[in-house]
PDB file of C-alpha atoms in Angstrom:
ATOM      1  CA  MET A 949    -102.548 174.662 -48.632  1.00  0.00           C
ATOM      2  CA  THR A 950    -105.109 174.137 -51.286  1.00  0.00           C
ATOM      3  CA  ASP A 951    -104.061 173.651 -54.840  1.00  0.00           C
ATOM      4  CA  VAL A 952    -105.786 176.216 -56.882  1.00  0.00           C
ATOM      5  CA  ASN A 953    -105.382 174.235 -60.044  1.00  0.00           C
ATOM      6  CA  ARG A 954    -107.298 171.126 -58.787  1.00  0.00           C
ATOM      7  CA  PRO A 955    -110.847 170.771 -59.652  1.00  0.00           C
ATOM      8  CA  ASP A 956    -113.655 170.991 -57.073  1.00  0.00           C
ATOM      9  CA  ASP A 957    -114.612 167.253 -57.629  1.00  0.00           C
ATOM     10  CA  PHE A 958    -110.840 165.909 -57.431  1.00  0.00           C
ATOM     11  CA  ARG A 959    -110.325 162.890 -55.001  1.00  0.00           C
ATOM     12  CA  PRO A 960    -107.294 161.402 -53.627  1.00  0.00           C
ATOM     13  CA  GLU A 961    -107.931 157.970 -55.315  1.00  0.00           C
ATOM     14  CA  ASP A 962    -107.865 159.898 -58.695  1.00  0.00           C
ATOM     15  CA  GLU A 963    -104.404 161.158 -57.718  1.00  0.00           C
ATOM     16  CA  ASN A 964    -103.225 157.557 -56.873  1.00  0.00           C
ATOM     17  CA  ALA A 965    -104.494 156.268 -60.127  1.00  0.00           C
ATOM     18  CA  ALA A 966    -102.825 158.920 -61.989  1.00  0.00           C
ATOM     19  CA  ALA A 967     -99.600 158.031 -60.359  1.00  0.00           C
ATOM     20  CA  GLY A 968     -99.989 154.440 -61.513  1.00  0.00           C
ATOM     21  CA  ALA A 969    -100.840 152.999 -58.013  1.00  0.00           C
ATOM     22  CA  PRO A 970    -102.912 149.844 -58.005  1.00  0.00           C
ATOM     23  CA  GLU A 971    -106.516 150.226 -57.103  1.00  0.00           C
ATOM     24  CA  SER A 972    -107.749 149.411 -53.601  1.00  0.00           C
ATOM     25  CA  GLY A 973    -108.272 145.582 -53.083  1.00  0.00           C
ATOM     26  CA  ALA A 974    -105.940 144.439 -56.029  1.00  0.00           C
ATOM     27  CA  PRO A 975    -102.484 143.115 -55.003  1.00  0.00           C
ATOM     28  CA  ALA A 976     -99.565 145.259 -56.062  1.00  0.00           C
ATOM     29  CA  ALA A 977     -97.174 143.904 -58.504  1.00  0.00           C
ATOM     30  CA  GLY A 978     -94.159 142.401 -56.737  1.00  0.00           C
ATOM     31  CA  GLY A 979     -95.967 142.358 -53.433  1.00  0.00           C
ATOM     32  CA  PRO A 980     -96.129 139.566 -50.829  1.00  0.00           C
ATOM     33  CA  ASP A 981     -99.233 137.874 -52.515  1.00  0.00           C
ATOM     34  CA  ALA A 982     -97.345 137.624 -55.868  1.00  0.00           C
ATOM     35  CA  ALA A 983     -94.389 135.932 -54.300  1.00  0.00           C
ATOM     36  CA  THR A 984     -96.645 133.428 -52.498  1.00  0.00           C
ATOM     37  CA  ASP A 985     -98.214 132.454 -55.781  1.00  0.00           C
ATOM     38  CA  ALA A 986     -94.961 131.940 -57.540  1.00  0.00           C
ATOM     39  CA  GLU A 987     -93.711 129.688 -54.716  1.00  0.00           C
ATOM     40  CA  ALA A 988     -96.942 127.688 -54.830  1.00  0.00           C
ATOM     41  CA  GLU A 989     -96.542 127.241 -58.588  1.00  0.00           C
ATOM     42  CA  LEU A 990     -92.866 126.097 -58.193  1.00  0.00           C
ATOM     43  CA  ALA A 991     -93.788 123.535 -55.439  1.00  0.00           C
ATOM     44  CA  ALA A 992     -96.585 122.121 -57.653  1.00  0.00           C
ATOM     45  CA  ALA A 993     -94.050 121.752 -60.544  1.00  0.00           C
ATOM     46  CA  VAL A 994     -91.513 119.960 -58.259  1.00  0.00           C
ATOM     47  CA  ASP A 995     -94.122 117.634 -56.983  1.00  0.00           C
ATOM     48  CA  ALA A 996     -95.321 116.822 -60.379  1.00  0.00           C
ATOM     49  CA  THR A 997     -91.735 116.111 -61.499  1.00  0.00           C
ATOM     50  CA  GLU A 998     -91.152 113.817 -58.499  1.00  0.00           C
ATOM     51  CA  ALA A 999     -94.361 111.884 -59.099  1.00  0.00           C
ATOM     52  CA  SER A1000     -93.388 111.293 -62.676  1.00  0.00           C
ATOM     53  CA  GLU A1001     -89.862 109.967 -61.707  1.00  0.00           C
ATOM     54  CA  VAL A1002     -91.299 107.746 -59.083  1.00  0.00           C
ATOM     55  CA  LYS A1003     -93.879 106.318 -61.504  1.00  0.00           C
ATOM     56  CA  GLN A1004     -91.106 105.669 -63.973  1.00  0.00           C
ATOM     57  CA  GLY A1005     -88.849 104.012 -61.273  1.00  0.00           C
ATOM     58  CA  ASP A1006     -91.771 101.683 -60.334  1.00  0.00           C
ATOM     59  CA  ALA A1007     -92.315 100.359 -63.684  1.00  0.00           C
ATOM     60  CA  PRO A1008     -89.623  97.687 -64.322  1.00  0.00           C
ATOM     61  CA  ASP A1009     -87.673  97.728 -67.500  1.00  0.00           C
ATOM     62  CA  THR A1010     -89.153  95.178 -70.083  1.00  0.00           C
ATOM     63  CA  ASP A1011     -85.717  93.502 -70.748  1.00  0.00           C
ATOM     64  CA  ASP A1012     -85.063  93.078 -66.886  1.00  0.00           C
ATOM     65  CA  ALA A1013     -88.543  91.698 -66.256  1.00  0.00           C
ATOM     66  CA  ALA A1014     -88.078  89.267 -69.092  1.00  0.00           C
ATOM     67  CA  THR A1015     -84.553  88.246 -67.811  1.00  0.00           C
ATOM     68  CA  ALA A1016     -85.947  87.755 -64.231  1.00  0.00           C
ATOM     69  CA  GLU A1017     -88.777  85.685 -65.598  1.00  0.00           C
ATOM     70  CA  GLY A1018     -86.419  83.646 -67.598  1.00  0.00           C
ATOM     71  CA  ILE A1019     -84.109  82.921 -64.533  1.00  0.00           C
ATOM     72  CA  GLU A1020     -87.225  81.800 -62.552  1.00  0.00           C
ATOM     73  CA  GLU A1021     -88.396  79.635 -65.319  1.00  0.00           C
ATOM     74  CA  ASP A1022     -84.873  78.093 -66.002  1.00  0.00           C
ATOM     75  CA  GLU A1023     -83.741  77.903 -62.352  1.00  0.00           C
ATOM     76  CA  LEU A1024     -82.110  74.417 -61.660  1.00  0.00           C
ATOM     77  CA  THR A1025     -83.255  72.432 -58.681  1.00  0.00           C
ATOM     78  CA  VAL A1026     -81.191  69.913 -56.649  1.00  0.00           C
ATOM     79  CA  GLN A1027     -82.993  67.062 -58.323  1.00  0.00           C
ATOM     80  CA  ASP A1028     -82.169  68.456 -61.793  1.00  0.00           C
ATOM     81  CA  ILE A1029     -78.423  68.346 -60.985  1.00  0.00           C
ATOM     82  CA  LEU A1030     -78.741  64.895 -59.381  1.00  0.00           C
ATOM     83  CA  ASP A1031     -80.423  63.578 -62.419  1.00  0.00           C
ATOM     84  CA  ALA A1032     -77.785  65.061 -64.697  1.00  0.00           C
ATOM     85  CA  ALA A1033     -74.993  63.550 -62.601  1.00  0.00           C
ATOM     86  CA  ASN A1034     -76.613  60.115 -62.799  1.00  0.00           C
ATOM     87  CA  LEU A1035     -77.084  60.433 -66.527  1.00  0.00           C
ATOM     88  CA  GLU A1036     -73.364  61.487 -67.025  1.00  0.00           C
ATOM     89  CA  ALA A1037     -72.390  58.548 -64.819  1.00  0.00           C
ATOM     90  CA  ALA A1038     -74.558  56.040 -66.720  1.00  0.00           C
ATOM     91  CA  ASP A1039     -73.609  57.308 -70.158  1.00  0.00           C
ATOM     92  CA  PRO A1040     -70.436  59.413 -69.946  1.00  0.00           C
ATOM     93  CA  SER A1041     -69.394  61.694 -72.811  1.00  0.00           C
ATOM     94  CA  SER A1042     -66.299  60.801 -74.726  1.00  0.00           C
ATOM     95  CA  GLU A1043     -64.347  63.808 -73.198  1.00  0.00           C
ATOM     96  CA  HIS A1044     -65.376  62.897 -69.677  1.00  0.00           C
ATOM     97  CA  LEU A1045     -64.537  59.228 -70.389  1.00  0.00           C
ATOM     98  CA  ALA A1046     -61.048  60.331 -71.574  1.00  0.00           C
ATOM     99  CA  ASP A1047     -60.552  62.388 -68.417  1.00  0.00           C
ATOM    100  CA  LEU A1048     -61.675  59.478 -66.254  1.00  0.00           C
ATOM    101  CA  LYS A1049     -59.240  57.231 -67.938  1.00  0.00           C
ATOM    102  CA  ARG A1050     -56.482  59.632 -67.645  1.00  0.00           C
ATOM    103  CA  VAL A1051     -57.019  60.176 -63.895  1.00  0.00           C
ATOM    104  CA  THR A1052     -57.205  56.375 -63.415  1.00  0.00           C
ATOM    105  CA  ALA A1053     -53.911  55.853 -65.119  1.00  0.00           C
ATOM    106  CA  GLU A1054     -52.137  58.743 -63.078  1.00  0.00           C
ATOM    107  CA  TYR A1055     -53.439  57.233 -59.824  1.00  0.00           C
ATOM    108  CA  ALA A1056     -52.179  53.679 -60.740  1.00  0.00           C
ATOM    109  CA  ASN A1057     -48.625  55.277 -61.453  1.00  0.00           C
ATOM    110  CA  TYR A1058     -48.842  57.247 -58.236  1.00  0.00           C
ATOM    111  CA  ARG A1059     -49.637  54.001 -56.217  1.00  0.00           C
ATOM    112  CA  LYS A1060     -46.652  52.174 -58.017  1.00  0.00           C
ATOM    113  CA  ARG A1061     -44.251  54.990 -57.202  1.00  0.00           C
ATOM    114  CA  THR A1062     -45.550  55.229 -53.699  1.00  0.00           C
ATOM    115  CA  GLU A1063     -45.139  51.471 -53.011  1.00  0.00           C
ATOM    116  CA  ALA A1064     -41.663  51.384 -54.554  1.00  0.00           C
ATOM    117  CA  ASN A1065     -40.504  54.376 -52.545  1.00  0.00           C
ATOM    118  CA  ARG A1066     -41.989  52.855 -49.361  1.00  0.00           C
ATOM    119  CA  GLU A1067     -40.162  49.530 -50.025  1.00  0.00           C
ATOM    120  CA  ILE A1068     -36.745  51.328 -50.675  1.00  0.00           C
ATOM    121  CA  GLU A1069     -37.297  53.422 -47.416  1.00  0.00           C
ATOM    122  CA  ARG A1070     -38.074  50.260 -45.455  1.00  0.00           C
ATOM    123  CA  GLU A1071     -34.954  48.518 -46.797  1.00  0.00           C
ATOM    124  CA  ARG A1072     -32.798  51.556 -45.960  1.00  0.00           C
ATOM    125  CA  VAL A1073     -33.971  51.665 -42.303  1.00  0.00           C
ATOM    126  CA  THR A1074     -33.695  47.968 -41.924  1.00  0.00           C
ATOM    127  CA  GLY A1075     -30.136  48.127 -43.387  1.00  0.00           C
ATOM    128  CA  GLU A1076     -29.033  50.686 -40.805  1.00  0.00           C
ATOM    129  CA  VAL A1077     -30.049  48.329 -38.028  1.00  0.00           C
ATOM    130  CA  VAL A1078     -28.740  45.132 -39.626  1.00  0.00           C
ATOM    131  CA  LYS A1079     -25.266  46.802 -40.153  1.00  0.00           C
ATOM    132  CA  VAL A1080     -24.835  46.657 -36.389  1.00  0.00           C
ATOM    133  CA  LEU A1081     -25.144  42.919 -36.512  1.00  0.00           C
ATOM    134  CA  LEU A1082     -22.723  42.236 -39.528  1.00  0.00           C
ATOM    135  CA  PRO A1083     -19.655  42.137 -37.189  1.00  0.00           C
ATOM    136  CA  VAL A1084     -21.393  39.382 -35.100  1.00  0.00           C
ATOM    137  CA  LEU A1085     -22.318  37.404 -38.322  1.00  0.00           C
ATOM    138  CA  ASP A1086     -18.596  37.760 -39.439  1.00  0.00           C
ATOM    139  CA  ASP A1087     -17.410  36.150 -36.216  1.00  0.00           C
ATOM    140  CA  LEU A1088     -20.051  33.303 -36.609  1.00  0.00           C
ATOM    141  CA  TYR A1089     -18.604  32.821 -40.213  1.00  0.00           C
ATOM    142  CA  ARG A1090     -15.066  32.511 -38.900  1.00  0.00           C
ATOM    143  CA  ALA A1091     -16.054  30.220 -36.015  1.00  0.00           C
ATOM    144  CA  GLU A1092     -17.806  28.031 -38.471  1.00  0.00           C
ATOM    145  CA  LYS A1093     -14.687  27.830 -40.735  1.00  0.00           C
ATOM    146  CA  HIS A1094     -12.671  26.761 -37.798  1.00  0.00           C
ATOM    147  CA  GLY A1095     -15.208  24.013 -36.852  1.00  0.00           C
ATOM    148  CA  ASP A1096     -16.627  25.822 -33.701  1.00  0.00           C
ATOM    149  CA  LEU A1097     -20.149  25.450 -34.767  1.00  0.00           C
ATOM    150  CA  GLU A1098     -20.328  21.662 -35.260  1.00  0.00           C
ATOM    151  CA  GLY A1099     -22.917  19.574 -33.233  1.00  0.00           C
ATOM    152  CA  ASP A1100     -25.647  20.733 -31.038  1.00  0.00           C
ATOM    153  CA  SER A1101     -23.607  22.887 -28.836  1.00  0.00           C
ATOM    154  CA  ALA A1102     -25.289  25.993 -27.360  1.00  0.00           C
ATOM    155  CA  PHE A1103     -23.001  28.295 -29.437  1.00  0.00           C
ATOM    156  CA  ALA A1104     -24.242  26.515 -32.540  1.00  0.00           C
ATOM    157  CA  THR A1105     -27.868  26.924 -31.567  1.00  0.00           C
ATOM    158  CA  ILE A1106     -27.539  30.516 -30.819  1.00  0.00           C
ATOM    159  CA  ALA A1107     -25.686  31.080 -34.258  1.00  0.00           C
ATOM    160  CA  ALA A1108     -28.544  29.289 -36.065  1.00  0.00           C
ATOM    161  CA  LYS A1109     -31.309  31.308 -34.581  1.00  0.00           C
ATOM    162  CA  LEU A1110     -29.489  34.635 -35.242  1.00  0.00           C
ATOM    163  CA  ARG A1111     -28.942  33.706 -38.903  1.00  0.00           C
ATOM    164  CA  ALA A1112     -32.646  32.671 -39.202  1.00  0.00           C
ATOM    165  CA  SER A1113     -33.805  35.903 -37.703  1.00  0.00           C
ATOM    166  CA  THR A1114     -31.729  37.999 -40.102  1.00  0.00           C
ATOM    167  CA  GLU A1115     -32.833  35.986 -43.088  1.00  0.00           C
ATOM    168  CA  ARG A1116     -36.446  36.633 -42.143  1.00  0.00           C
ATOM    169  CA  ILE A1117     -35.860  40.428 -42.340  1.00  0.00           C
ATOM    170  CA  GLY A1118     -34.501  39.923 -45.952  1.00  0.00           C
ATOM    171  CA  LEU A1119     -30.696  39.661 -45.263  1.00  0.00           C
ATOM    172  CA  LYS A1120     -29.035  37.248 -47.631  1.00  0.00           C
ATOM    173  CA  PRO A1121     -25.309  36.361 -47.558  1.00  0.00           C
ATOM    174  CA  TYR A1122     -23.385  35.727 -50.752  1.00  0.00           C
ATOM    175  CA  GLY A1123     -19.911  34.965 -51.759  1.00  0.00           C
ATOM    176  CA  SER A1124     -18.588  31.325 -52.098  1.00  0.00           C
ATOM    177  CA  VAL A1125     -15.403  29.771 -53.354  1.00  0.00           C
ATOM    178  CA  GLY A1126     -15.471  28.955 -57.048  1.00  0.00           C
ATOM    179  CA  ASP A1127     -17.852  31.846 -57.899  1.00  0.00           C
ATOM    180  CA  VAL A1128     -16.784  33.798 -61.058  1.00  0.00           C
ATOM    181  CA  PHE A1129     -15.214  37.177 -59.944  1.00  0.00           C
ATOM    182  CA  ASP A1130     -17.527  40.076 -60.391  1.00  0.00           C
ATOM    183  CA  PRO A1131     -15.962  43.434 -59.572  1.00  0.00           C
ATOM    184  CA  THR A1132     -19.417  45.048 -59.019  1.00  0.00           C
ATOM    185  CA  VAL A1133     -20.172  42.748 -56.089  1.00  0.00           C
ATOM    186  CA  HIS A1134     -16.726  41.379 -55.169  1.00  0.00           C
ATOM    187  CA  GLU A1135     -13.726  43.308 -53.714  1.00  0.00           C
ATOM    188  CA  ALA A1136     -10.456  41.755 -54.543  1.00  0.00           C
ATOM    189  CA  ILE A1137      -7.999  42.039 -51.627  1.00  0.00           C
ATOM    190  CA  PHE A1138      -5.334  39.574 -53.178  1.00  0.00           C
ATOM    191  CA  GLN A1139      -4.763  37.921 -56.599  1.00  0.00           C
ATOM    192  CA  MET A1140      -3.422  34.417 -56.645  1.00  0.00           C
ATOM    193  CA  PRO A1141      -2.112  33.215 -60.171  1.00  0.00           C
ATOM    194  CA  THR A1142      -3.538  29.697 -60.933  1.00  0.00           C
ATOM    195  CA  PRO A1143      -2.539  27.751 -63.976  1.00  0.00           C
ATOM    196  CA  ASP A1144      -5.538  25.558 -64.289  1.00  0.00           C
ATOM    197  CA  ILE A1145      -8.275  28.273 -64.652  1.00  0.00           C
ATOM    198  CA  ASP A1146      -9.497  30.256 -67.658  1.00  0.00           C
ATOM    199  CA  VAL A1147     -11.310  33.041 -65.887  1.00  0.00           C
ATOM    200  CA  GLU A1148     -10.834  35.014 -62.796  1.00  0.00           C
ATOM    201  CA  THR A1149     -12.402  32.965 -59.942  1.00  0.00           C
ATOM    202  CA  VAL A1150     -13.129  33.375 -56.128  1.00  0.00           C
ATOM    203  CA  GLY A1151     -10.415  31.427 -54.423  1.00  0.00           C
ATOM    204  CA  ASP A1152     -11.348  32.361 -50.817  1.00  0.00           C
ATOM    205  CA  VAL A1153     -13.846  34.443 -49.057  1.00  0.00           C
ATOM    206  CA  VAL A1154     -12.287  36.764 -46.448  1.00  0.00           C
ATOM    207  CA  GLU A1155     -15.514  38.591 -45.619  1.00  0.00           C
ATOM    208  CA  THR A1156     -18.991  37.601 -46.638  1.00  0.00           C
ATOM    209  CA  GLY A1157     -21.177  39.981 -48.618  1.00  0.00           C
ATOM    210  CA  TYR A1158     -24.745  40.683 -48.005  1.00  0.00           C
ATOM    211  CA  TYR A1159     -27.906  41.636 -49.921  1.00  0.00           C
ATOM    212  CA  LEU A1160     -30.861  43.262 -48.089  1.00  0.00           C
ATOM    213  CA  GLY A1161     -33.842  42.575 -50.218  1.00  0.00           C
ATOM    214  CA  SER A1162     -32.754  43.878 -53.728  1.00  0.00           C
ATOM    215  CA  SER A1163     -30.238  46.280 -52.254  1.00  0.00           C
ATOM    216  CA  LEU A1164     -26.498  45.425 -51.918  1.00  0.00           C
ATOM    217  CA  LEU A1165     -25.789  46.116 -48.337  1.00  0.00           C
ATOM    218  CA  ARG A1166     -21.994  45.062 -48.249  1.00  0.00           C
ATOM    219  CA  VAL A1167     -19.773  43.560 -50.972  1.00  0.00           C
ATOM    220  CA  ALA A1168     -17.763  40.434 -50.438  1.00  0.00           C
ATOM    221  CA  LYS A1169     -14.029  40.696 -49.783  1.00  0.00           C
ATOM    222  CA  VAL A1170     -12.259  37.747 -51.636  1.00  0.00           C
ATOM    223  CA  VAL A1171      -9.100  36.322 -52.899  1.00  0.00           C
ATOM    224  CA  VAL A1172      -9.070  36.064 -56.617  1.00  0.00           C
ATOM    225  CA  GLN A1173      -7.562  33.377 -58.696  1.00  0.00           C
ATOM    226  CA  VAL A1174      -6.284  34.727 -62.053  1.00  0.00           C
ATOM    227  CA  PRO A1175      -5.203  32.492 -65.093  1.00  0.00           C
ATOM    228  CA  SER A1176      -1.479  31.826 -65.317  1.00  0.00           C
ATOM    229  CA  ASP A1177       0.762  30.273 -67.995  1.00  0.00           C
ATOM    230  CA  GLY A1178       3.238  28.944 -65.446  1.00  0.00           C
TER     231      GLY A1178
END
């Protein structure tokens, strides 16, 4: 149906222009072409930002670069360490010299204690072995008192060898008639009043005492003579 109100020269393009439609060949607002352009601009902005960050990351910090250069310049070599050690050994400082003296003194004390403990332990072990021989030595002592070890008899020779062997390992007998009584090394089994003495004296030795080195292995059992008025 023909609109009677339209002029004779009216064209459809004029109707579209009047309605606000874009002209032919120009992209419509909000159309596909506009979206493509916006995405391209956004991608370009992202690329520019990343390029700026990479450029900043590649450039080292001035302080870090200076520190790295300082480490390389001041880095010690093995020869530097050896030279410093030799210099310290040739001319030690007062602090290091004091430390050296202290360590030397501690080591000397340690050696003394170790040697003393070793000697004590050796005497203890030897004493445990020698105690087994003490009854035999007591029998030899009684045989000698009865005169059984006189001359060059085989019994006397064996007794002499046994005594010499025990003396070589440090065993020393003690306790003789006439010694002053000492309760720390003598055990009194009997007291005998005697008028002609002034101090308590060993009158007889019942069982010989022994030292092993500096250690008292067994006390001597003795008869003690005590002063008497009558």
